[in-house]
Amino acid sequence: MRAAASAALAASSLLAAVPLEAADSYNWQLPPGFPRPAVPADNPMSDAKVALGKRLFFEPRLSVNGRYSCASCHDPQRSFSDGRVVAVGATGERLPHNALALVNVAYNVRFGWSQPGARSLEAQMLEPMLKPHPLELGLAGHQADVRAALAADAQYAAAFAAAFPPHSAPRQPVGGAVSFDHVVKAIAAFERTLLSGRSPFDRYVFSAEHAALSEEAKRGMALFFSRTIGCAQCHSGFNFAGNWRDAEGQTGPASFADNGTSSTAMRVPTLRNIALTAPYMHDGRFATLEEVLAHYSALGERAQAQRAQQDRRLPQRPLGLSERGELIAFLRSLTDESFVQRFAVHASAAESTP
């Protein structure tokens, strides 16, 4: 109990010490302990823009064959991941990496597993939309067609006009607010609202609901934050993903780690809703959390035997079977069911695509 209490104190202090920006006109409905997200100056938030972006996220016309959407690789029921070993593009081409969950992406310092280039959701989105190899949505060279199709849809034309009102001219022609740039900005605005932070762990830490976590999960939390196991060495911060960026700035560079699954370090993903986002690792090599912890236990055994040099943030000893069960119980406590339920009505849109 003392270890669990210490872990809870460490978690709460880690999560609570987050600066908030001054209030603005957008109602974020932030979970307890969450900072206000950073927003680009040229893409301010609004309810109309978020609503438009939400619709576009599930829009299959934003693909080369009219059958794929953003939700095809980012299914709401899977915390906006896709359940595949690696992602598959609109034409069936396999991508090199597993589809990252979009949960709390508003706080990412960088995007993607291995490419540190994109620093905003707007910049990152151009890759799946326009990159020819491997092809994802396949819109390169089709931007004008997308714009024309959306502008010809009266509902979309009105939604774009509401989301992107003219700054100077009092009127604009029907469909005049529709542009590929506005498509990207609207989807980015919607993705910034994918905030998940009302899990049993959050209720335990922020609402003093002591029964929200089982005793097994509390023991797992103590292990998670312990120095010898080291999970929190990489999966730190309120999002369990290392450094983050919010309206006050960023806490450091994007967090990368070498966990023995690739020749180069990979970005540390969030552990929030981890029970919903199998398979795991950048290449989807592990089907279950049990397999993941068996891998880290093997790394701990190597570290204890000093058989190989590895990242000191990794476990320094193997994990017993009961410890693995306790860690899994804690990881499952990071599941925010309310987050999934918010988008339940859209789940069929994701399931209907190949």
Coordinates of C-alpha atoms in Angstrom, one line a residue:
M1 CA 0.0 0.0 0.0
R2 CA 2.8 2.4 0.8
A3 CA 4.4 1.7 -2.6
A4 CA 1.1 2.3 -4.4
A5 CA 0.5 5.6 -2.4
S6 CA 4.0 6.8 -3.3
A7 CA 3.3 5.9 -7.0
A8 CA 0.0 7.8 -6.9
L9 CA 1.7 10.8 -5.4
A10 CA 4.4 10.7 -8.1
A11 CA 1.8 10.4 -10.7
S12 CA -0.4 13.2 -9.4
S13 CA 2.5 15.6 -9.0
L14 CA 3.8 14.8 -12.4
L15 CA 0.4 15.4 -14.0
A16 CA -0.6 18.4 -12.0
A17 CA 2.5 20.4 -12.6
V18 CA 1.3 21.5 -16.0
P19 CA 1.0 25.1 -17.0
L20 CA -2.2 26.4 -18.5
E21 CA -2.5 29.1 -21.1
A22 CA -4.9 32.0 -20.6
A23 CA -8.5 31.4 -21.4
D24 CA -9.6 31.8 -25.0
S25 CA -13.0 31.6 -26.8
Y26 CA -12.9 27.8 -27.5
N27 CA -14.4 25.6 -24.8
W28 CA -11.9 22.7 -24.7
Q29 CA -13.6 20.6 -22.0
L30 CA -10.3 19.4 -20.8
P31 CA -9.9 16.4 -18.5
P32 CA -8.5 17.1 -15.0
G33 CA -4.8 17.8 -15.1
F34 CA -4.6 18.4 -18.8
P35 CA -3.1 21.6 -20.2
R36 CA -4.6 23.7 -22.9
P37 CA -3.3 22.5 -26.3
A38 CA -1.2 24.6 -28.5
V39 CA -3.0 25.9 -31.6
P40 CA -1.4 27.4 -34.7
A41 CA -2.1 31.1 -35.2
D42 CA -3.4 30.5 -38.7
N43 CA -5.9 27.8 -37.6
P44 CA -7.8 29.0 -34.6
M45 CA -10.4 26.6 -33.1
S46 CA -14.1 26.9 -33.5
D47 CA -17.1 24.7 -33.0
A48 CA -18.0 25.0 -36.7
K49 CA -14.5 24.0 -37.8
V50 CA -14.3 21.0 -35.4
A51 CA -17.7 19.8 -36.6
L52 CA -16.6 20.1 -40.3
G53 CA -13.3 18.3 -39.5
K54 CA -15.2 15.5 -37.8
R55 CA -17.3 14.9 -40.9
L56 CA -14.3 15.1 -43.2
F57 CA -12.4 12.6 -41.0
F58 CA -15.0 10.0 -41.9
E59 CA -15.3 11.1 -45.6
P60 CA -14.3 8.4 -48.1
R61 CA -14.2 11.0 -50.9
L62 CA -10.9 12.0 -49.4
S63 CA -9.2 9.1 -51.1
V64 CA -8.1 8.2 -54.6
N65 CA -10.8 5.5 -55.0
G66 CA -13.5 7.0 -52.8
R67 CA -13.5 4.0 -50.4
Y68 CA -11.0 5.1 -47.7
S69 CA -11.0 7.8 -45.1
C70 CA -8.9 8.9 -42.2
A71 CA -11.0 6.6 -40.1
S72 CA -9.9 3.6 -42.1
C73 CA -6.6 3.6 -40.3
H74 CA -7.9 5.3 -37.2
D75 CA -11.0 3.5 -35.9
P76 CA -12.7 5.3 -33.0
Q77 CA -13.5 1.9 -31.3
R78 CA -9.7 1.2 -31.2
S79 CA -8.8 4.6 -29.8
F80 CA -8.2 5.7 -33.4
S81 CA -5.8 3.0 -34.3
D82 CA -6.7 0.2 -36.7
G83 CA -5.9 -3.3 -35.3
R84 CA -3.6 -4.3 -38.2
V85 CA 0.0 -5.3 -37.8
V86 CA 0.9 -2.5 -40.2
A87 CA -1.4 0.1 -41.8
V88 CA -2.8 -0.5 -45.3
G89 CA -3.4 2.3 -47.8
A90 CA -6.5 2.9 -50.0
T91 CA -5.2 0.6 -52.8
G92 CA -4.0 -2.2 -50.5
E93 CA -0.4 -1.2 -50.3
R94 CA 1.1 -2.0 -46.9
L95 CA 2.9 0.7 -45.0
P96 CA 6.1 0.0 -43.0
H97 CA 4.6 0.9 -39.7
N98 CA 1.7 0.2 -37.4
A99 CA -1.0 2.9 -37.3
L100 CA -0.4 5.1 -34.2
A101 CA -3.5 5.9 -32.1
L102 CA -4.6 9.5 -32.4
V103 CA -5.5 9.8 -28.7
N104 CA -4.2 13.2 -27.3
V105 CA -2.3 14.0 -30.5
A106 CA -2.9 17.7 -29.7
Y107 CA 0.1 17.4 -27.4
N108 CA 2.6 15.7 -29.7
V109 CA 6.0 17.4 -30.2
R110 CA 6.5 15.3 -33.4
F111 CA 4.4 12.8 -35.4
G112 CA 5.0 9.4 -36.8
W113 CA 7.1 6.6 -35.5
S114 CA 10.5 7.5 -36.8
Q115 CA 10.3 10.8 -38.8
P116 CA 10.9 13.9 -36.6
G117 CA 10.1 16.4 -39.3
A118 CA 6.4 17.3 -39.0
R119 CA 5.7 19.6 -36.0
S120 CA 2.0 20.1 -36.5
L121 CA -1.1 18.1 -37.3
E122 CA -1.5 20.2 -40.4
A123 CA 2.0 19.3 -41.7
Q124 CA 1.7 15.7 -40.7
M125 CA -1.6 15.2 -42.5
L126 CA 0.0 16.0 -45.9
E127 CA 2.0 12.8 -45.7
P128 CA -1.0 10.3 -45.7
M129 CA -2.9 12.5 -48.1
L130 CA -0.2 13.2 -50.7
K131 CA 2.7 10.8 -50.3
P132 CA 2.9 8.5 -53.4
H133 CA 5.0 5.7 -51.9
P134 CA 3.7 3.9 -50.0
L135 CA 0.3 5.2 -51.1
E136 CA -2.1 6.0 -48.3
L137 CA -5.0 8.2 -49.3
G138 CA -3.5 8.9 -52.7
L139 CA -4.7 12.5 -53.2
A140 CA -1.6 13.9 -54.9
G141 CA -2.7 15.5 -58.1
H142 CA -6.3 15.2 -57.2
Q143 CA -6.6 18.1 -54.8
A144 CA -8.7 20.2 -57.3
D145 CA -11.1 17.2 -57.8
V146 CA -11.6 17.0 -54.0
R147 CA -12.2 20.7 -53.8
A148 CA -14.8 20.6 -56.7
A149 CA -16.6 17.6 -55.2
L150 CA -17.0 19.1 -51.8
A151 CA -17.9 22.5 -53.2
A152 CA -20.7 20.9 -55.2
D153 CA -22.2 19.5 -52.0
A154 CA -24.5 22.1 -50.6
Q155 CA -24.1 20.8 -47.0
Y156 CA -20.4 20.9 -47.3
A157 CA -20.3 24.3 -48.9
A158 CA -22.4 25.7 -46.0
A159 CA -20.2 23.9 -43.4
F160 CA -17.0 25.3 -44.9
A161 CA -18.5 28.8 -45.1
A162 CA -19.3 28.6 -41.4
A163 CA -15.9 27.2 -40.4
F164 CA -13.9 29.6 -42.5
P165 CA -15.9 32.9 -42.7
P166 CA -14.4 35.7 -44.9
H167 CA -12.2 38.2 -43.1
S168 CA -12.9 41.2 -45.4
A169 CA -15.5 40.7 -48.0
P170 CA -19.0 40.3 -46.5
R171 CA -20.0 37.6 -48.9
Q172 CA -18.3 34.9 -50.9
P173 CA -19.7 32.7 -53.7
V174 CA -21.3 29.4 -52.8
G175 CA -18.5 26.9 -52.2
G176 CA -16.0 29.7 -52.1
A177 CA -14.6 28.7 -48.7
V178 CA -13.9 25.2 -49.9
S179 CA -10.1 24.6 -50.4
F180 CA -7.7 21.7 -49.9
D181 CA -5.9 23.8 -47.3
H182 CA -9.2 24.2 -45.4
V183 CA -9.8 20.5 -45.6
V184 CA -6.5 19.9 -43.8
K185 CA -7.1 22.6 -41.2
A186 CA -10.6 21.4 -40.4
I187 CA -9.5 17.8 -39.8
A188 CA -6.5 19.0 -37.7
A189 CA -8.9 21.1 -35.6
F190 CA -11.1 18.0 -35.0
E191 CA -8.1 15.8 -34.2
R192 CA -7.0 18.3 -31.5
T193 CA -10.3 17.6 -29.7
L194 CA -9.5 13.8 -29.4
L195 CA -8.7 14.2 -25.7
S196 CA -8.8 11.2 -23.5
G197 CA -8.2 11.5 -19.7
R198 CA -11.2 10.0 -17.8
S199 CA -9.9 6.5 -17.2
P200 CA -10.0 4.7 -13.8
F201 CA -6.4 5.9 -13.3
D202 CA -7.5 9.5 -13.7
R203 CA -10.5 9.0 -11.4
Y204 CA -8.1 7.5 -8.8
V205 CA -5.6 10.3 -9.1
F206 CA -7.7 13.3 -9.6
S207 CA -11.1 12.5 -8.0
A208 CA -9.8 10.4 -5.1
E209 CA -12.0 7.5 -6.1
H210 CA -9.9 4.9 -4.3
A211 CA -12.1 2.0 -5.6
A212 CA -11.5 3.0 -9.2
L213 CA -8.3 0.9 -9.2
S214 CA -8.0 -2.6 -8.0
E215 CA -5.4 -3.6 -5.5
E216 CA -3.6 -5.4 -8.4
A217 CA -3.6 -2.3 -10.5
K218 CA -2.2 -0.2 -7.6
R219 CA 0.6 -2.7 -7.3
G220 CA 1.2 -2.4 -11.0
M221 CA 1.3 1.4 -10.8
A222 CA 4.0 1.1 -8.1
L223 CA 6.0 -1.1 -10.4
F224 CA 5.4 1.2 -13.4
F225 CA 6.8 4.2 -11.5
S226 CA 9.7 2.3 -9.9
R227 CA 13.3 2.9 -10.9
T228 CA 14.2 -0.7 -11.5
I229 CA 11.3 -1.5 -13.9
G230 CA 11.5 2.0 -15.5
C231 CA 8.3 2.2 -17.5
A232 CA 7.9 5.8 -16.5
Q233 CA 11.4 6.6 -17.6
C234 CA 10.1 6.8 -21.2
H235 CA 6.3 6.9 -20.7
S236 CA 6.3 10.0 -18.5
G237 CA 4.0 13.0 -18.3
F238 CA 0.2 13.3 -18.2
N239 CA 0.0 11.5 -21.5
F240 CA 2.4 8.7 -20.7
A241 CA 4.4 9.6 -23.8
G242 CA 7.3 11.6 -22.6
N243 CA 7.7 15.2 -23.6
W244 CA 4.7 17.2 -24.8
R245 CA 3.8 20.6 -26.2
D246 CA 0.9 22.7 -25.0
A247 CA -0.1 26.4 -25.2
E248 CA 2.8 27.4 -22.9
G249 CA 5.4 25.7 -25.0
Q250 CA 7.1 22.3 -25.0
T251 CA 8.7 20.4 -22.2
G252 CA 11.6 19.1 -24.4
P253 CA 12.3 17.4 -27.7
A254 CA 10.2 14.5 -28.9
S255 CA 10.8 11.4 -26.8
F256 CA 12.5 8.5 -28.7
A257 CA 13.7 5.2 -27.3
D258 CA 15.5 2.1 -28.5
N259 CA 13.7 -0.9 -27.1
G260 CA 15.4 -3.6 -29.1
T261 CA 12.7 -3.9 -31.8
S262 CA 14.4 -1.9 -34.6
S263 CA 17.8 -0.7 -35.7
T264 CA 16.9 2.9 -34.8
A265 CA 15.1 4.6 -31.9
M266 CA 11.4 4.9 -32.3
R267 CA 9.1 7.6 -30.9
V268 CA 7.6 6.8 -27.5
P269 CA 3.8 6.4 -28.0
T270 CA 1.1 7.2 -25.5
L271 CA 0.0 4.4 -23.2
R272 CA -3.5 5.8 -22.8
N273 CA -6.1 3.4 -24.0
I274 CA -3.3 0.9 -24.7
A275 CA -5.6 -2.1 -24.1
L276 CA -7.6 -1.0 -27.2
T277 CA -4.7 -0.5 -29.6
A278 CA -3.2 -3.9 -30.2
P279 CA -1.0 -5.1 -31.9
Y280 CA 2.0 -3.3 -30.4
M281 CA 5.3 -1.7 -31.4
H282 CA 6.1 0.1 -34.6
D283 CA 5.8 -3.1 -36.7
G284 CA 2.9 -4.6 -34.8
R285 CA 5.0 -7.6 -33.8
F286 CA 3.3 -8.2 -30.5
A287 CA -0.3 -9.2 -30.4
T288 CA -0.9 -8.9 -26.7
L289 CA 0.3 -6.9 -23.7
E290 CA 1.5 -10.2 -22.3
E291 CA 3.9 -10.5 -25.2
V292 CA 5.1 -6.9 -24.8
L293 CA 5.9 -7.5 -21.1
A294 CA 7.7 -10.7 -21.9
H295 CA 9.9 -8.8 -24.3
Y296 CA 10.7 -6.1 -21.7
S297 CA 11.3 -8.9 -19.1
A298 CA 13.9 -10.4 -21.5
L299 CA 15.6 -7.0 -21.8
G300 CA 15.7 -6.8 -18.0
E301 CA 17.3 -10.2 -17.8
R302 CA 20.0 -9.1 -20.3
A303 CA 20.6 -5.9 -18.3
Q304 CA 20.9 -7.9 -15.0
A305 CA 23.4 -10.3 -16.6
Q306 CA 25.2 -7.4 -18.3
R307 CA 25.2 -9.3 -21.5
A308 CA 24.5 -6.3 -23.7
Q309 CA 24.6 -2.5 -23.6
Q310 CA 21.1 -1.0 -23.9
D311 CA 19.1 2.0 -23.0
R312 CA 19.4 2.6 -19.2
R313 CA 15.7 3.6 -19.1
L314 CA 14.7 0.0 -19.9
P315 CA 14.0 -2.6 -17.1
Q316 CA 17.1 -3.5 -15.0
R317 CA 15.8 -6.9 -14.0
P318 CA 13.4 -9.5 -15.4
L319 CA 9.7 -9.3 -14.5
G320 CA 8.0 -12.1 -12.5
L321 CA 4.7 -13.5 -13.8
S322 CA 2.7 -11.9 -11.0
E323 CA 4.4 -8.5 -11.7
R324 CA 3.5 -8.8 -15.3
G325 CA -0.1 -9.4 -14.3
E326 CA 0.0 -6.3 -12.0
L327 CA 1.5 -4.1 -14.7
I328 CA -1.2 -5.3 -17.2
A329 CA -3.9 -4.5 -14.7
F330 CA -2.5 -1.0 -14.3
L331 CA -2.2 -0.5 -18.1
R332 CA -5.8 -1.6 -18.5
S333 CA -6.7 1.1 -15.9
L334 CA -5.6 3.7 -18.5
T335 CA -8.6 2.8 -20.7
D336 CA -11.1 5.7 -21.0
E337 CA -14.4 4.1 -22.0
S338 CA -16.1 7.5 -22.3
F339 CA -13.7 8.5 -25.0
V340 CA -14.7 5.5 -27.1
Q341 CA -18.4 6.0 -26.5
R342 CA -18.2 9.6 -27.7
F343 CA -17.5 8.3 -31.2
A344 CA -19.6 5.1 -31.1
V345 CA -22.0 6.3 -33.8
H346 CA -19.1 6.7 -36.2
A347 CA -17.6 3.2 -35.6
S348 CA -19.6 1.7 -38.5
A349 CA -17.9 4.1 -40.9
A350 CA -14.5 2.8 -40.0
E351 CA -15.6 -0.8 -40.0
S352 CA -17.1 -0.5 -43.5
T353 CA -13.8 0.3 -45.2
P354 CA -11.3 -2.5 -46.1

